[in-house]
């Protein structure tokens, strides 16, 4: 077993060796620019991007023309939200989202508010769920966009996207879904769920960092966006800039593998998660934050009552996990997700997110349990 033990797969994942193998030639002998139309090197790169685009489209059940490659989910979210705002604001100035969204969505909402948008931030209950009646009531004839994530990065809670899309479409608005954490862990099908805009990120699915995609629906309804970047007109004018060919190739391969191995990985990981969670709960004063049902099988967000998670983690140098706090300042701030769920600051600051992945082993979980038990004993002595 290698140390440190990595249980922070929701933050990022290692690149699968099969993904890296597929990418490598595109750094060296196949280094062409996918936009070079006049020679073979360009065509090879263009063909590789086409194959990857097919992989991404197949993964979420859409057509290739509906995929825009980006640098990741943050960019995809910015393109979707700012792009909708620019085109649709003559129809309305209202956006609906949820308090527990990722900062990529929440900070973009703040930016749009500074430009005149009115944003409703829906509250969640103790389990992290939104009230669908409240969602319905919040949408007005001025609502141009509703942004709800598929699965939460901190707690793993899965939102009922199909029900949400029915409500949003009934009110003739558009639905943006951040599927960054759901992808590779549960099926993500834009037709089945009725999603209009959806973002994905390669580094959460054993692909490289710095590449992702935005799905933009072309039919029923056709969604039009204003681009963030200008210059060159790549990606049908929606995202100018030379394509990151090796990254895109890796992203496509990563999704191909994720599609094949989703169920077997999820079943194995879920057993390890249950083992870890139950044994930690048995220690006493340890509680699961959020829903137990409708949760990604790899996440366990636990509150260690009466303990400061930062202090606990300091005693665990061989373990990579994340705390229920935002590290944007020197003073830890309670996580906005846990706070929105009604946890008191001391409960949020006592919380640790364990996120397992496809390389997590039984031995690593055993090691983690031992290490945490010892750290808790040591903290009590301090
Ligand atoms: N949305 C969610 C739910 C995430 O977990 C993340 C990554 O932490 C992002 C968006 C941002 O993704 P990226 O790193 O590709 O910009």
XYZ file of C-alpha atoms and ligand atoms in Angstrom:
398
model
C 0.000 0.000 0.000
C 1.356 3.413 -0.990
C 1.184 6.382 1.334
C -0.374 8.839 1.621
C -3.727 7.124 1.283
C -5.804 9.256 -1.063
C -9.492 9.613 -0.178
C -10.128 12.913 -1.925
C -11.322 11.696 -5.336
C -14.002 14.391 -5.480
C -11.237 17.001 -5.528
C -9.436 15.333 -8.389
C -8.506 11.880 -9.680
C -5.270 10.421 -11.042
C -5.080 9.923 -14.796
C -5.901 6.312 -15.731
C -2.857 4.666 -17.397
C -5.031 3.805 -20.427
C -5.957 7.474 -20.751
C -2.349 8.618 -20.556
C -1.312 6.041 -23.142
C -3.919 7.392 -25.563
C -2.815 10.983 -24.944
C 0.961 10.638 -25.241
C 1.369 10.577 -29.052
C -0.559 13.849 -29.293
C 2.217 15.640 -27.381
C 4.966 14.419 -29.679
C 4.657 12.751 -33.090
C 0.969 13.738 -33.546
C 1.344 17.304 -32.308
C -0.695 18.974 -35.079
C -3.154 21.792 -34.590
C -6.704 20.508 -35.053
C -7.497 23.729 -36.933
C -4.743 23.220 -39.543
C -6.755 22.264 -42.608
C -3.920 22.242 -45.132
C -1.897 19.185 -44.096
C -1.940 15.703 -42.678
C -0.698 16.679 -39.211
C -3.736 18.892 -38.781
C -6.126 16.242 -40.092
C -4.770 13.654 -37.647
C -5.366 16.019 -34.737
C -8.800 16.962 -36.077
C -9.767 13.297 -36.388
C -8.618 12.641 -32.789
C -10.768 15.519 -31.539
C -13.704 14.190 -33.571
C -13.371 10.751 -31.963
C -13.200 12.300 -28.491
C -16.251 14.439 -29.268
C -18.103 11.262 -30.242
C -17.065 9.665 -26.942
C -18.344 12.619 -24.919
C -21.589 12.810 -26.926
C -22.221 9.077 -26.491
C -21.518 9.323 -22.771
C -24.319 11.849 -22.181
C -26.531 10.764 -25.125
C -26.415 13.822 -27.354
C -25.078 14.681 -30.798
C -21.462 15.671 -31.445
C -22.501 19.158 -32.576
C -23.866 19.798 -29.103
C -20.453 19.494 -27.415
C -18.170 22.487 -26.819
C -14.749 21.669 -25.393
C -13.606 23.966 -22.584
C -10.845 24.084 -19.982
C -13.095 22.393 -17.430
C -16.387 22.794 -15.610
C -15.709 26.280 -14.254
C -15.306 27.622 -17.772
C -18.279 25.605 -19.044
C -20.473 27.040 -16.280
C -19.282 30.583 -17.005
C -19.950 30.110 -20.716
C -23.417 28.700 -20.042
C -24.533 31.289 -17.501
C -22.980 34.405 -19.011
C -23.817 33.141 -22.494
C -27.506 32.719 -21.606
C -27.568 36.066 -19.814
C -26.262 37.934 -22.853
C -28.707 36.323 -25.290
C -31.861 35.954 -23.192
C -31.798 38.988 -20.906
C -34.142 40.839 -23.215
C -36.685 38.133 -22.274
C -36.065 38.271 -18.541
C -33.546 39.030 -15.821
C -34.182 36.238 -13.335
C -32.028 33.204 -12.545
C -32.794 30.445 -10.043
C -30.141 28.342 -8.363
C -29.516 26.502 -5.094
C -27.524 27.579 -2.036
C -25.462 24.378 -2.167
C -24.173 24.774 -5.721
C -20.447 24.842 -6.423
C -18.745 28.240 -6.217
C -18.347 28.149 -10.007
C -22.120 28.655 -10.218
C -22.567 30.843 -7.127
C -19.740 33.250 -7.967
C -20.964 33.521 -11.560
C -24.411 34.395 -10.177
C -22.787 37.135 -8.059
C -21.081 38.486 -11.170
C -24.370 38.491 -13.090
C -26.103 40.211 -10.162
C -23.576 43.015 -10.551
C -24.782 43.320 -14.153
C -28.431 43.536 -13.120
C -29.552 39.912 -12.815
C -31.938 38.939 -10.036
C -31.002 35.602 -8.521
C -33.064 33.334 -6.276
C -30.907 31.014 -4.154
C -33.181 28.145 -3.144
C -32.659 26.807 0.378
C -32.183 23.089 1.125
C -33.338 20.879 3.975
C -31.126 19.043 6.479
C -30.445 16.336 3.862
C -29.450 18.877 1.219
C -32.624 18.492 -0.880
C -34.571 21.319 -2.484
C -38.329 21.541 -2.148
C -39.732 21.016 -5.656
C -42.825 23.083 -4.871
C -40.560 25.910 -3.820
C -38.616 25.519 -7.073
C -41.825 25.702 -9.067
C -43.026 28.756 -7.152
C -39.699 30.527 -7.655
C -39.830 30.391 -11.472
C -41.564 33.392 -13.042
C -42.066 34.508 -16.640
C -38.834 36.488 -16.189
C -36.770 33.373 -15.327
C -34.317 32.675 -18.128
C -32.198 30.008 -16.402
C -32.365 27.484 -13.574
C -29.036 25.987 -12.436
C -29.106 22.829 -10.324
C -26.204 20.423 -9.945
C -26.695 16.691 -10.570
C -24.762 15.555 -7.499
C -23.224 17.610 -4.735
C -19.451 17.558 -4.444
C -19.407 17.734 -0.635
C -22.198 15.387 0.387
C -22.824 13.362 -2.789
C -26.567 14.136 -2.694
C -28.191 13.397 -6.075
C -30.919 15.816 -7.147
C -33.957 14.441 -9.066
C -32.994 16.025 -12.393
C -35.905 14.628 -14.400
C -38.504 16.045 -12.021
C -36.600 19.321 -11.913
C -36.439 19.588 -15.709
C -40.179 18.921 -16.010
C -40.889 21.827 -13.685
C -38.385 24.115 -15.437
C -39.728 23.328 -18.916
C -43.333 23.652 -17.842
C -42.387 27.244 -17.028
C -40.497 27.633 -20.334
C -37.124 28.271 -18.769
C -33.745 26.626 -19.461
C -32.002 24.118 -17.183
C -28.245 24.125 -16.585
C -26.934 21.066 -14.785
C -23.454 20.828 -13.278
C -22.713 17.123 -13.719
C -19.044 17.397 -12.739
C -19.380 14.980 -9.824
C -22.150 12.781 -11.191
C -20.257 11.823 -14.355
C -18.643 8.415 -14.100
C -20.497 7.630 -10.874
C -24.117 7.497 -12.047
C -25.598 7.524 -15.580
C -25.863 11.027 -17.037
C -28.280 11.181 -19.968
C -29.347 14.629 -21.158
C -32.373 13.290 -23.092
C -33.648 11.131 -20.274
C -33.209 13.914 -17.712
C -34.329 16.754 -20.016
C -31.268 18.952 -19.534
C -30.512 21.950 -21.803
C -26.964 22.803 -20.720
C -24.597 20.480 -18.864
C -20.969 20.643 -17.827
C -18.354 17.943 -17.395
C -14.729 17.968 -16.261
C -12.083 15.422 -17.258
C -10.037 15.492 -14.063
C -12.922 14.133 -11.982
C -13.203 11.029 -14.191
C -9.558 9.869 -14.338
C -8.731 12.197 -17.200
C -6.313 15.145 -17.327
C -6.753 18.505 -15.628
C -7.639 21.583 -17.673
C -10.194 20.063 -20.027
C -13.948 19.703 -19.908
C -17.053 20.263 -21.959
C -20.323 22.100 -22.161
C -23.336 20.395 -23.693
C -25.587 22.921 -25.470
C -28.982 21.605 -26.631
C -29.686 22.233 -30.324
C -33.289 21.025 -30.516
C -36.420 21.354 -28.370
C -35.406 23.977 -27.427
C -32.435 25.223 -29.413
C -30.198 27.040 -26.942
C -28.182 30.004 -28.166
C -25.176 31.315 -26.257
C -22.960 34.350 -26.483
C -19.287 33.297 -26.352
C -16.879 34.275 -23.568
C -13.821 34.148 -25.839
C -13.381 35.611 -29.300
C -10.689 34.914 -31.860
C -10.593 32.179 -34.434
C -14.136 30.930 -34.117
C -13.240 27.438 -32.876
C -15.989 25.226 -31.488
C -18.565 26.755 -33.834
C -17.709 30.206 -32.565
C -18.564 29.364 -28.961
C -15.030 28.888 -27.640
C -12.199 30.364 -29.641
C -8.682 29.161 -28.953
C -6.450 26.339 -30.184
C -7.860 23.062 -28.976
C -6.007 21.156 -26.252
C -5.743 18.048 -28.410
C -3.949 15.697 -25.945
C -6.313 16.770 -23.156
C -9.406 16.305 -25.309
C -8.167 12.895 -26.481
C -7.644 11.895 -22.826
C -11.064 13.210 -21.844
C -12.749 11.136 -24.556
C -10.889 7.993 -23.526
C -11.640 8.613 -19.835
C -15.374 8.804 -20.550
C -15.210 5.681 -22.720
C -13.688 3.789 -19.790
C -16.081 5.376 -17.283
C -19.042 4.205 -19.334
C -17.748 0.621 -19.469
C -16.765 0.378 -15.824
C -19.346 2.561 -14.080
C -21.410 -0.165 -12.433
C -18.568 -2.452 -11.404
C -16.625 0.468 -9.903
C -19.683 1.874 -8.140
C -20.543 -1.447 -6.514
C -17.026 -2.068 -5.218
C -16.528 1.506 -4.029
C -19.900 1.556 -2.320
C -18.958 -1.498 -0.214
C -15.741 0.183 0.901
C -17.587 3.418 1.671
C -20.128 1.549 3.802
C -17.355 -0.215 5.684
C -15.557 3.052 6.397
C -18.702 4.922 7.347
C -20.173 2.275 9.600
C -16.955 1.650 11.489
C -16.467 5.361 12.072
C -20.063 5.808 13.239
C -19.533 2.946 15.683
C -16.820 4.990 17.371
C -19.628 7.223 18.673
C -20.347 10.923 18.172
C -19.874 10.529 14.419
C -22.786 11.380 12.108
C -23.407 11.399 8.375
C -24.027 14.891 7.014
C -26.902 14.868 4.554
C -28.950 12.161 2.951
C -28.094 8.484 3.191
C -30.288 7.605 0.210
C -29.888 9.267 -3.211
C -26.202 9.736 -2.604
C -23.151 9.059 -4.771
C -21.673 5.755 -3.694
C -18.165 7.131 -3.184
C -18.778 9.975 -0.728
C -19.086 10.052 3.029
C -19.312 13.437 4.703
C -19.004 12.861 8.430
C -19.329 15.134 11.418
C -16.995 14.240 14.305
C -18.929 16.012 17.062
C -16.832 18.012 19.494
C -13.723 17.843 17.333
C -12.079 20.372 15.034
C -11.642 18.695 11.657
C -8.508 20.751 10.956
C -6.941 19.466 14.161
C -7.907 15.890 13.310
C -6.419 16.143 9.834
C -3.154 17.529 11.226
C -2.846 14.243 13.099
C -3.356 12.296 9.866
C -0.319 13.130 7.725
C -0.670 9.913 5.707
C -4.260 10.543 4.744
C -5.615 12.891 2.044
C -9.166 13.971 2.876
C -10.896 17.325 2.880
C -12.628 19.283 5.625
C -16.050 20.844 5.754
C -14.472 24.251 5.567
C -13.484 26.556 2.773
C -9.783 27.246 2.573
C -10.158 30.637 0.953
C -8.768 32.429 3.988
C -6.365 31.773 6.848
C -9.332 31.402 9.187
C -11.384 28.354 8.209
C -14.924 29.258 7.216
C -17.649 26.638 7.613
C -18.590 25.071 4.285
C -21.430 26.936 2.572
C -22.999 23.583 1.677
C -23.125 22.276 5.254
C -24.215 25.690 6.553
C -27.077 25.781 4.020
C -28.126 22.353 5.302
C -28.532 23.880 8.747
C -25.352 22.665 10.428
C -24.032 24.981 13.097
C -20.556 26.421 12.416
C -19.001 24.099 15.014
C -20.645 21.084 13.332
C -19.497 22.150 9.866
C -15.985 22.739 11.174
C -16.054 19.263 12.746
C -16.821 17.650 9.381
C -14.600 15.655 7.058
C -15.354 14.607 3.493
C -14.073 11.187 2.503
C -14.334 10.555 -1.227
C -13.268 7.159 -2.504
C -12.336 6.183 -6.033
C -11.590 3.288 -8.317
C -8.104 2.761 -6.934
C -9.239 2.692 -3.294
C -8.456 -0.663 -1.675
C -9.675 -2.561 1.359
C -6.223 -2.141 2.933
C -6.428 1.600 2.523
C -9.778 1.681 4.317
C -8.398 -0.483 7.141
C -5.404 1.841 7.413
C -7.694 4.891 7.437
C -9.852 3.469 10.222
C -6.819 2.691 12.381
C -5.257 6.077 11.717
C -8.450 7.938 12.619
C -8.981 5.914 15.802
C -5.436 6.736 16.904
C -5.783 10.391 15.961
C -9.003 10.710 17.974
C -7.318 9.147 21.020
C -4.384 11.481 20.635
C -6.687 14.526 20.285
C -8.445 13.595 23.517
C -5.071 13.504 25.313
C -4.044 16.965 24.001
N -18.593 21.820 -10.115
C -18.390 20.869 -9.198
C -19.559 20.192 -8.586
C -17.093 20.523 -8.830
O -16.912 19.578 -7.907
C -16.006 21.186 -9.449
C -14.621 20.888 -9.038
O -14.254 20.958 -7.913
C -16.273 22.170 -10.404
C -17.581 22.459 -10.714
C -15.161 22.897 -11.118
O -14.581 22.036 -12.039
P -13.207 22.367 -12.806
O -12.114 22.001 -11.845
O -13.208 21.493 -14.008
O -13.218 23.795 -13.165
